[in-house]
Short mmCIF file of C-alpha atoms in Angstrom, two decimals:
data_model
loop_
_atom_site.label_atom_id
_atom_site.label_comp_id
_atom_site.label_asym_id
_atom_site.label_seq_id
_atom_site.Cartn_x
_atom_site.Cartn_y
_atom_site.Cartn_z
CA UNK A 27 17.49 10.95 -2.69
CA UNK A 28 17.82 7.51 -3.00
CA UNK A 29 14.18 5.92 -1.89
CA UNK A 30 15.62 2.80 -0.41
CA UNK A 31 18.38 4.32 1.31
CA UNK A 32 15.95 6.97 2.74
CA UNK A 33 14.01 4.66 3.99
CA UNK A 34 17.69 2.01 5.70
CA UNK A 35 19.00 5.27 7.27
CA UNK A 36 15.18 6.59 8.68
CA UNK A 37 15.02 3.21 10.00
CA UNK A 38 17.62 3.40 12.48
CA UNK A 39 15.77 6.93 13.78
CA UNK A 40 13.21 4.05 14.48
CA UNK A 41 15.11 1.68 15.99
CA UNK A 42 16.71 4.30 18.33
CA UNK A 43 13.19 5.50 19.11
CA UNK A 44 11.72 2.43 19.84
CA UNK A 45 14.69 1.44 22.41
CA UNK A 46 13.24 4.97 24.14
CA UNK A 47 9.20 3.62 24.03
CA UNK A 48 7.42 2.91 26.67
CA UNK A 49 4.58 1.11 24.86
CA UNK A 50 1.74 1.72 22.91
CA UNK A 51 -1.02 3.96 22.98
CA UNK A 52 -2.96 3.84 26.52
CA UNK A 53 -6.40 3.20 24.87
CA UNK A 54 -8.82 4.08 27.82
CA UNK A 55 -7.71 7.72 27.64
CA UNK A 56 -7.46 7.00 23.51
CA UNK A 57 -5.16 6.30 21.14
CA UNK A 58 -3.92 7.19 18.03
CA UNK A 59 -4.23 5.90 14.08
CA UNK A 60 -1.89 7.85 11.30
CA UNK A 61 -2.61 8.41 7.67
CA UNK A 62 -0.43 8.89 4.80
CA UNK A 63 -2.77 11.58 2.75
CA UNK A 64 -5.49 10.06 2.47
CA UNK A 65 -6.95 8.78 -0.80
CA UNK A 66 -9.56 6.69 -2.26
CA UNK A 67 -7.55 3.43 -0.81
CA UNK A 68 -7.65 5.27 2.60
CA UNK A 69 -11.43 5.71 3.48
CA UNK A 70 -12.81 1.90 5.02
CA UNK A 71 -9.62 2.90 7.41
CA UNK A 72 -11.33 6.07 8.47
CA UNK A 73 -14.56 4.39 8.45
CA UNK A 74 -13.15 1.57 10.65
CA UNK A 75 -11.84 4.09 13.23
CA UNK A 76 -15.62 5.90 13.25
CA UNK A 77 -17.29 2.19 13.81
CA UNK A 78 -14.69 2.10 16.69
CA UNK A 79 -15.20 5.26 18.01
CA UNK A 80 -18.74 4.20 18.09
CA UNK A 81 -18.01 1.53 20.28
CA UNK A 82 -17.28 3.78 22.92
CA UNK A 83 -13.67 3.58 21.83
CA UNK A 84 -11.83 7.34 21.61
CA UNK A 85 -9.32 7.33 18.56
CA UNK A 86 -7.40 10.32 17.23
CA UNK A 87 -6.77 10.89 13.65
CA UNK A 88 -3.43 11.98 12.04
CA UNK A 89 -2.61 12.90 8.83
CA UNK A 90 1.24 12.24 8.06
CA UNK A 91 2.81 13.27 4.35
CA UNK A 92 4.84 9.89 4.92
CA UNK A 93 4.43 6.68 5.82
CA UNK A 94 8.38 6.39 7.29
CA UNK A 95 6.94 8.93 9.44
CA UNK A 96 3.98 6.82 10.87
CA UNK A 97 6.47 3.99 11.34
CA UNK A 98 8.81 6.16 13.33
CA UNK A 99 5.67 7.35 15.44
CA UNK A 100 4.56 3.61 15.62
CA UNK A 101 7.92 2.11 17.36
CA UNK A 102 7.82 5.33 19.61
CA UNK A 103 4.25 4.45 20.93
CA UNK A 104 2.88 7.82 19.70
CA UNK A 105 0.96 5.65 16.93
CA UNK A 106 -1.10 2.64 18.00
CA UNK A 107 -1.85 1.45 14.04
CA UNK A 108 -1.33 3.22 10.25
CA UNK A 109 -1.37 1.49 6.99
CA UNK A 110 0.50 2.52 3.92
CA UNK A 111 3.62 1.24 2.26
CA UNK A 112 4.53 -2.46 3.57
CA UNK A 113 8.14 -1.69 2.75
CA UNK A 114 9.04 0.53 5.48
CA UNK A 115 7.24 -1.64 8.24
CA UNK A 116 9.31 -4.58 6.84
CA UNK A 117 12.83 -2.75 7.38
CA UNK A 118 11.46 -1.45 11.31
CA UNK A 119 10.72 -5.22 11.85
CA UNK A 120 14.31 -6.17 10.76
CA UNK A 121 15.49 -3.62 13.16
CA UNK A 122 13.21 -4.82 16.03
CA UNK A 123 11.02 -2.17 16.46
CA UNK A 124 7.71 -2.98 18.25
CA UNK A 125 5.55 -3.28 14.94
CA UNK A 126 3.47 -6.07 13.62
CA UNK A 127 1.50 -5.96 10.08
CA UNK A 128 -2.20 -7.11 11.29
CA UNK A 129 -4.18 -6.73 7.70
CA UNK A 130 -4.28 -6.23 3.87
CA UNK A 131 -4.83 -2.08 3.39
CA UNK A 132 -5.57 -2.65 -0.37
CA UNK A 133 -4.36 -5.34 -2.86
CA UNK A 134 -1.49 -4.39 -5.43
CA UNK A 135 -3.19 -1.56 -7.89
CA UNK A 136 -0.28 -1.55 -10.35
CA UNK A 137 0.47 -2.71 -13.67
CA UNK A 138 2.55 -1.61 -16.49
CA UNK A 139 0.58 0.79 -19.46
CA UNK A 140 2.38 1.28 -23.07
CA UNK A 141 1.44 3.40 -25.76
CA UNK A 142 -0.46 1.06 -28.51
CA UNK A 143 1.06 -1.56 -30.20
CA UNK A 144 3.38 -2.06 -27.37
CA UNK A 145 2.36 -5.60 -25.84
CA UNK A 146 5.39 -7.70 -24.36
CA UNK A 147 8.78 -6.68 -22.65
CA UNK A 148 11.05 -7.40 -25.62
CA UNK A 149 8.97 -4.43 -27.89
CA UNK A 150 10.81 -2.13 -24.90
CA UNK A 151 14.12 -2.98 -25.90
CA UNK A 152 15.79 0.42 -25.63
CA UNK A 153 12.44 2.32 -25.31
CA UNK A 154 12.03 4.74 -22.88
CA UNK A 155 10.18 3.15 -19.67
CA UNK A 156 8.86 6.37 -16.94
CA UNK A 157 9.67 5.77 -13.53
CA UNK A 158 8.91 7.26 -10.12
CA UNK A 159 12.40 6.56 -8.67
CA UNK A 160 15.13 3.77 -8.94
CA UNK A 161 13.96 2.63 -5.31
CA UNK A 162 9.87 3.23 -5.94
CA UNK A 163 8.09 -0.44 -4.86
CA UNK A 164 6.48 0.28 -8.83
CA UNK A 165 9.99 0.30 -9.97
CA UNK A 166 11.49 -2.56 -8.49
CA UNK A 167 8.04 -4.84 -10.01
CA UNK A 168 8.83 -3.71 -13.39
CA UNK A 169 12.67 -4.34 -13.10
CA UNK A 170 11.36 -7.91 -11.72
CA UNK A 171 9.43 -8.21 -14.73
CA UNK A 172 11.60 -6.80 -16.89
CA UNK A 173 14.76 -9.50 -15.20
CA UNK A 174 11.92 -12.46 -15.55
CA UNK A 175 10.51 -11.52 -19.24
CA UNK A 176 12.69 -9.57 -21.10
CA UNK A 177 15.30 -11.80 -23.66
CA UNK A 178 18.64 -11.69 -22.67
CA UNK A 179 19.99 -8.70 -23.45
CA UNK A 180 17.08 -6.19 -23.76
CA UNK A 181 15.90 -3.70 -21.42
CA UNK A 182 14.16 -0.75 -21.62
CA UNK A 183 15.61 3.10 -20.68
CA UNK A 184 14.75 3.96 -17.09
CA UNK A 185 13.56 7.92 -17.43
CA UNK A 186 12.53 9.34 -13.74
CA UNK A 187 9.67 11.53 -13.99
CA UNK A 188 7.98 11.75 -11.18
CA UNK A 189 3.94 10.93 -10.15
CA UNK A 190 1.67 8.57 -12.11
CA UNK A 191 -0.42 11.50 -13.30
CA UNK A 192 2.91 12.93 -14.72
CA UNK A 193 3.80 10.02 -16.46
CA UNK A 194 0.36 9.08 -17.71
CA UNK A 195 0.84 12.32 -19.36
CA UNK A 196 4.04 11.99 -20.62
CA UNK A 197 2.59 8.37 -22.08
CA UNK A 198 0.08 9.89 -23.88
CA UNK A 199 2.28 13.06 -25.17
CA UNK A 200 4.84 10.37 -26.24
CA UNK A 201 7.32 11.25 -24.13
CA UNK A 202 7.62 7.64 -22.70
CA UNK A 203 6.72 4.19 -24.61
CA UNK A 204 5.67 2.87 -20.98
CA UNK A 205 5.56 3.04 -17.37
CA UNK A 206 4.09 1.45 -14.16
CA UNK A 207 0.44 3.16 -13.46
CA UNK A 208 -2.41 2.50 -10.04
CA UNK A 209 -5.67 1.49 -11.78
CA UNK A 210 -7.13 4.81 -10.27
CA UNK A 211 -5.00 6.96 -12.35
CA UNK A 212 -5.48 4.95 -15.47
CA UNK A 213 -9.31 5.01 -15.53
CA UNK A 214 -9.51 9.17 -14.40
CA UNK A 215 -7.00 9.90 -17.32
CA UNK A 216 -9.45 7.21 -19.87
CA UNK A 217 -8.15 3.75 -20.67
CA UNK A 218 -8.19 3.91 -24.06
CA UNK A 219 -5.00 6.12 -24.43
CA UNK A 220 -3.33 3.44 -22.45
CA UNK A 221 -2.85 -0.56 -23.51
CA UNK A 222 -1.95 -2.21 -20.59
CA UNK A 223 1.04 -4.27 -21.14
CA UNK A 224 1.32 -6.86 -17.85
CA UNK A 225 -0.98 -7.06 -14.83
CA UNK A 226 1.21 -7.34 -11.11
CA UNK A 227 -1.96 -8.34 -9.70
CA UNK A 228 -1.64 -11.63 -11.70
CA UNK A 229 2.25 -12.06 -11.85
CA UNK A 230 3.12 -11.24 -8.49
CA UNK A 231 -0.08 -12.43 -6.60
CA UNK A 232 1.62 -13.16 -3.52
CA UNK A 233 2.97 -9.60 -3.18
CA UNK A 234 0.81 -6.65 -0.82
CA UNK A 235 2.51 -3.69 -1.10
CA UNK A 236 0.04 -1.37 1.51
CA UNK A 237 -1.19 -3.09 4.68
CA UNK A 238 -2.26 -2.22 8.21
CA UNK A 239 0.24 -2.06 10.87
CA UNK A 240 0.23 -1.36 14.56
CA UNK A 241 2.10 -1.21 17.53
CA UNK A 242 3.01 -4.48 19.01
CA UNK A 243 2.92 -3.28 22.80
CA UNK A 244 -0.48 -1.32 22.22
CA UNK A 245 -1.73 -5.08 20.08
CA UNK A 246 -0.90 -6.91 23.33
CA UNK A 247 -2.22 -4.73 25.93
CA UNK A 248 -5.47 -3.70 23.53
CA UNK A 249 -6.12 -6.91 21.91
CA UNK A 250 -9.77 -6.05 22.32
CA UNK A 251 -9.56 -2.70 20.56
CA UNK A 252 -7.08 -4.09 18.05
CA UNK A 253 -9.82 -6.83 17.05
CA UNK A 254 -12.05 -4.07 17.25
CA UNK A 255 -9.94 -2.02 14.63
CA UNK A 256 -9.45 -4.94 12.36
CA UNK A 257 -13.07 -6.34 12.42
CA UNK A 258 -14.66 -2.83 11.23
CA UNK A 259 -12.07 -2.87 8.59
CA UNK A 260 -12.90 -6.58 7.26
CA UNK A 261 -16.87 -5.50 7.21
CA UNK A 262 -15.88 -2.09 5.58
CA UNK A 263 -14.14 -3.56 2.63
CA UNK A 264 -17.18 -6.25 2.74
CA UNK A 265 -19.80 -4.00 2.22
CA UNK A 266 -17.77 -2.27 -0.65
CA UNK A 267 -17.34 -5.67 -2.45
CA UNK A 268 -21.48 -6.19 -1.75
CA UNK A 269 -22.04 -2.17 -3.32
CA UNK A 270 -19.25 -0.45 -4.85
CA UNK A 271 -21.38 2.82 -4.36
CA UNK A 272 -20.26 2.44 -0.85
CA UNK A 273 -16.81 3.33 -1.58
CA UNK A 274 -18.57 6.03 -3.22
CA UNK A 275 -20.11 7.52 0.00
CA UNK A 276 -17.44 6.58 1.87
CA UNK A 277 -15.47 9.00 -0.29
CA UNK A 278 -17.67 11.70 0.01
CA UNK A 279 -17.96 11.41 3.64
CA UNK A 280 -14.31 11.47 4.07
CA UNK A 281 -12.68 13.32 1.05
CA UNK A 282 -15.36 16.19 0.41
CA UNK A 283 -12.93 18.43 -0.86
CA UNK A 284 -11.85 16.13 -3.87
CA UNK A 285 -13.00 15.74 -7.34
CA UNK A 286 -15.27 12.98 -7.48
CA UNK A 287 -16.15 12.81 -10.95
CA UNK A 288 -14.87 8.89 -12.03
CA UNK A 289 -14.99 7.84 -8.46
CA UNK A 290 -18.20 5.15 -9.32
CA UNK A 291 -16.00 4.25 -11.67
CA UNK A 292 -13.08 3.74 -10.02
CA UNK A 293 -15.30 1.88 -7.39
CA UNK A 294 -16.31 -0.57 -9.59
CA UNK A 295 -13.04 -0.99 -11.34
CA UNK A 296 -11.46 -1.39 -7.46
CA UNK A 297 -13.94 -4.13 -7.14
CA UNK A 298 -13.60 -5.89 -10.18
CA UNK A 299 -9.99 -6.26 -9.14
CA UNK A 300 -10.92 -7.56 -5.96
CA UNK A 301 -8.49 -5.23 -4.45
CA UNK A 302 -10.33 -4.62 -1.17
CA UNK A 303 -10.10 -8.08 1.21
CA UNK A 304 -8.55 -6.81 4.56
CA UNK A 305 -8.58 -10.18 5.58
CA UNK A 306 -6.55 -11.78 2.44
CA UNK A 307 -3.11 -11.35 4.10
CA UNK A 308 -1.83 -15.15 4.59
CA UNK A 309 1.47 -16.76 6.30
CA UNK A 310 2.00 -17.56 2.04
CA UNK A 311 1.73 -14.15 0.87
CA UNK A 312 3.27 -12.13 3.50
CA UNK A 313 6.10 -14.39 3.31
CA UNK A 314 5.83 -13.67 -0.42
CA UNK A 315 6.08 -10.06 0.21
CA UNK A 316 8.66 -10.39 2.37
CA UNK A 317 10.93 -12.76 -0.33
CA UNK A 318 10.11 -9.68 -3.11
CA UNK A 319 11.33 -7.11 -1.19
CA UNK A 320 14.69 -9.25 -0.05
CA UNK A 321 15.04 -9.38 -4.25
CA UNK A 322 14.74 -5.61 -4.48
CA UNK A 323 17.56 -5.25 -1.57
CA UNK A 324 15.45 -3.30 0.54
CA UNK A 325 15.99 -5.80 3.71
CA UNK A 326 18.01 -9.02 3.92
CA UNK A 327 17.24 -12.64 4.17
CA UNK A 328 16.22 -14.49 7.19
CA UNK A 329 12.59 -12.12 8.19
CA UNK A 330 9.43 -14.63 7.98
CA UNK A 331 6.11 -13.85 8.07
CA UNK A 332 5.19 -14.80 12.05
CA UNK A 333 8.66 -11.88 12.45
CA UNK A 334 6.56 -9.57 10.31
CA UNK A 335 2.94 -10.12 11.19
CA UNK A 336 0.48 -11.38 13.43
CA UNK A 337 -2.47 -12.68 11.48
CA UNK A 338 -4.89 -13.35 14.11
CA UNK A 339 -6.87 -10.50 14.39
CA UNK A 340 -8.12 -11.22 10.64
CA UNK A 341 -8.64 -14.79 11.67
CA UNK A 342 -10.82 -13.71 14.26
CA UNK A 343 -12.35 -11.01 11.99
CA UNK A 344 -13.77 -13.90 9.25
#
């Protein structure tokens, strides 16, 4: 299926649902914050809640497979805040359901990996390029790229093949001459089968594809557990940036079950990157993320960034 359209035809479930809502969460008998299986980007969340929680604050964790699913619960006021995919909030928003984007979850993580000697768009002429799916936020950067860098002309082959760790492998068996790869993947599968071709972190700076959302009604009616919320996240993702062996305990704490054996290095490559800063989110950027995903089709024109976010609560956090 389509990702895109998935996503357009979900979104009127959530406009429908939130005509139906009666408001957020009611947060003195608790309230509710969804996941989209949590990973290594997912943690300072779920040790945000637990600062809250220790505030006196009672806050029920969900685990959702995905995140359309936490925006549907979101609009319905079953949700009070999740953070995953930007995209999806984006097309609620343009359908005025109750949702507001309040932080940065984790800064863009992609970039394009080729197979050596592979080093600008033009040496993909024709090649084949791995993809998750034609409507994958990944896919639509490197068609962006490929539209701003590529001579007239030249493109590469679009093959669909599924998860990162499916096409890292495929890279390395030769399968593929390139594809779009999270920096997590890259360093657990060992960077030097990969040469990295073009960072998105550096040509599309302005774009943040996973952020923190919440519930509009339950923002206005909660403020003080929303700042709350948003404050514990901003000093989480400060005191990774100070250690990166926080992250590390942070990830044992909260994914015991998973292997841990590159996670220091992941860590350290996650802040290198600077990719943790819940409080970068600006009226620039979010309006930037909003223009890139008008490119890619998946809303129309006209959304800015006050329709899409309110940036206060990060203000207040600094």
């Amino acid at each position: 299926m389509h990702a895109v359209a998935y996503m357009k035809r979900l979104a009127v479930l959530v406009v429908m649902s939130a005509v139906a809502a009666c408001g957020g969460a009611d947060a003195e008998d608790g309230f509710t914050v969804a996941v989209i299986e949590p990973d290594i980007a997912t943690v300072p969340i779920l040790a945000a809640v637990d600062a809250v929680r220790q505030q006196g604050h009672k806050v029920k964790v969900v685990e959702l497979a995905e995140p359309e699913l936490a925006i549907e619960g979101l609009a319905k006021g079953d949700y009070a805040i999740s953070a995953e995919a930007t995209s999806p909030a984006l097309i609620a928003v343009e359908r005025d359901a109750p949702i507001k984007i309040i932080a940065d979850a984790i800064g863009n993580q992609w970039a394009v990996y080729g197979k050596p000697g592979i080093a600008s768009c033009d040496a993909l002429n024709g090649r084949p390029f791995g993809i998750f799916s034609e409507g994958a936020v990944a896919t639509a950067m490197a068609k962006e790229w490929v539209a701003s860098r590529c001579s007239a002309g030249k493109r590469p082959a679009y093959l669909t093949i599924g998860g990162s760790d499916v096409r890292a492998q495929a890279l390395v068996g030769g399968q593929i001459d390139a594809t779009p790869l999270e920096l997590a993947d890259v360093v657990s599968l060992g960077e030097s089968k990969f040469t990295q071709v073009v960072d998105f972190t550096k040509t599309m700076p302005d774009l943040h594809p996973q952020t923190v959302y919440a519930n509009s009604d339950f923002l206005s009616e909660h403020r003080n557990v929303g700042q709350a919320f948003v404050t514990a996240l901003v000093q989480e993702h400060a005191k990774i940036n100070k250690d990166p062996r926080h992250l590390v305990g942070l990830v044992n704490k909260y994914l015991p079950d998973e292997e841990h054996d590159e996670v220091a290095e992941i860590a350290k490559r996650y802040v290198e990157a600077k990719l943790f800063d819940a409080a970068a989110l600006t009226e620039k950027n979010v309006q930037g993320t909003i223009d890139f995903f008008v490119r890619a089709g998946v809303i129309e024109k006209g959304m800015t960034a006050k329709d899409a976010a309110d940036l206060s609560f990060i203000k207040a956090a600094a």
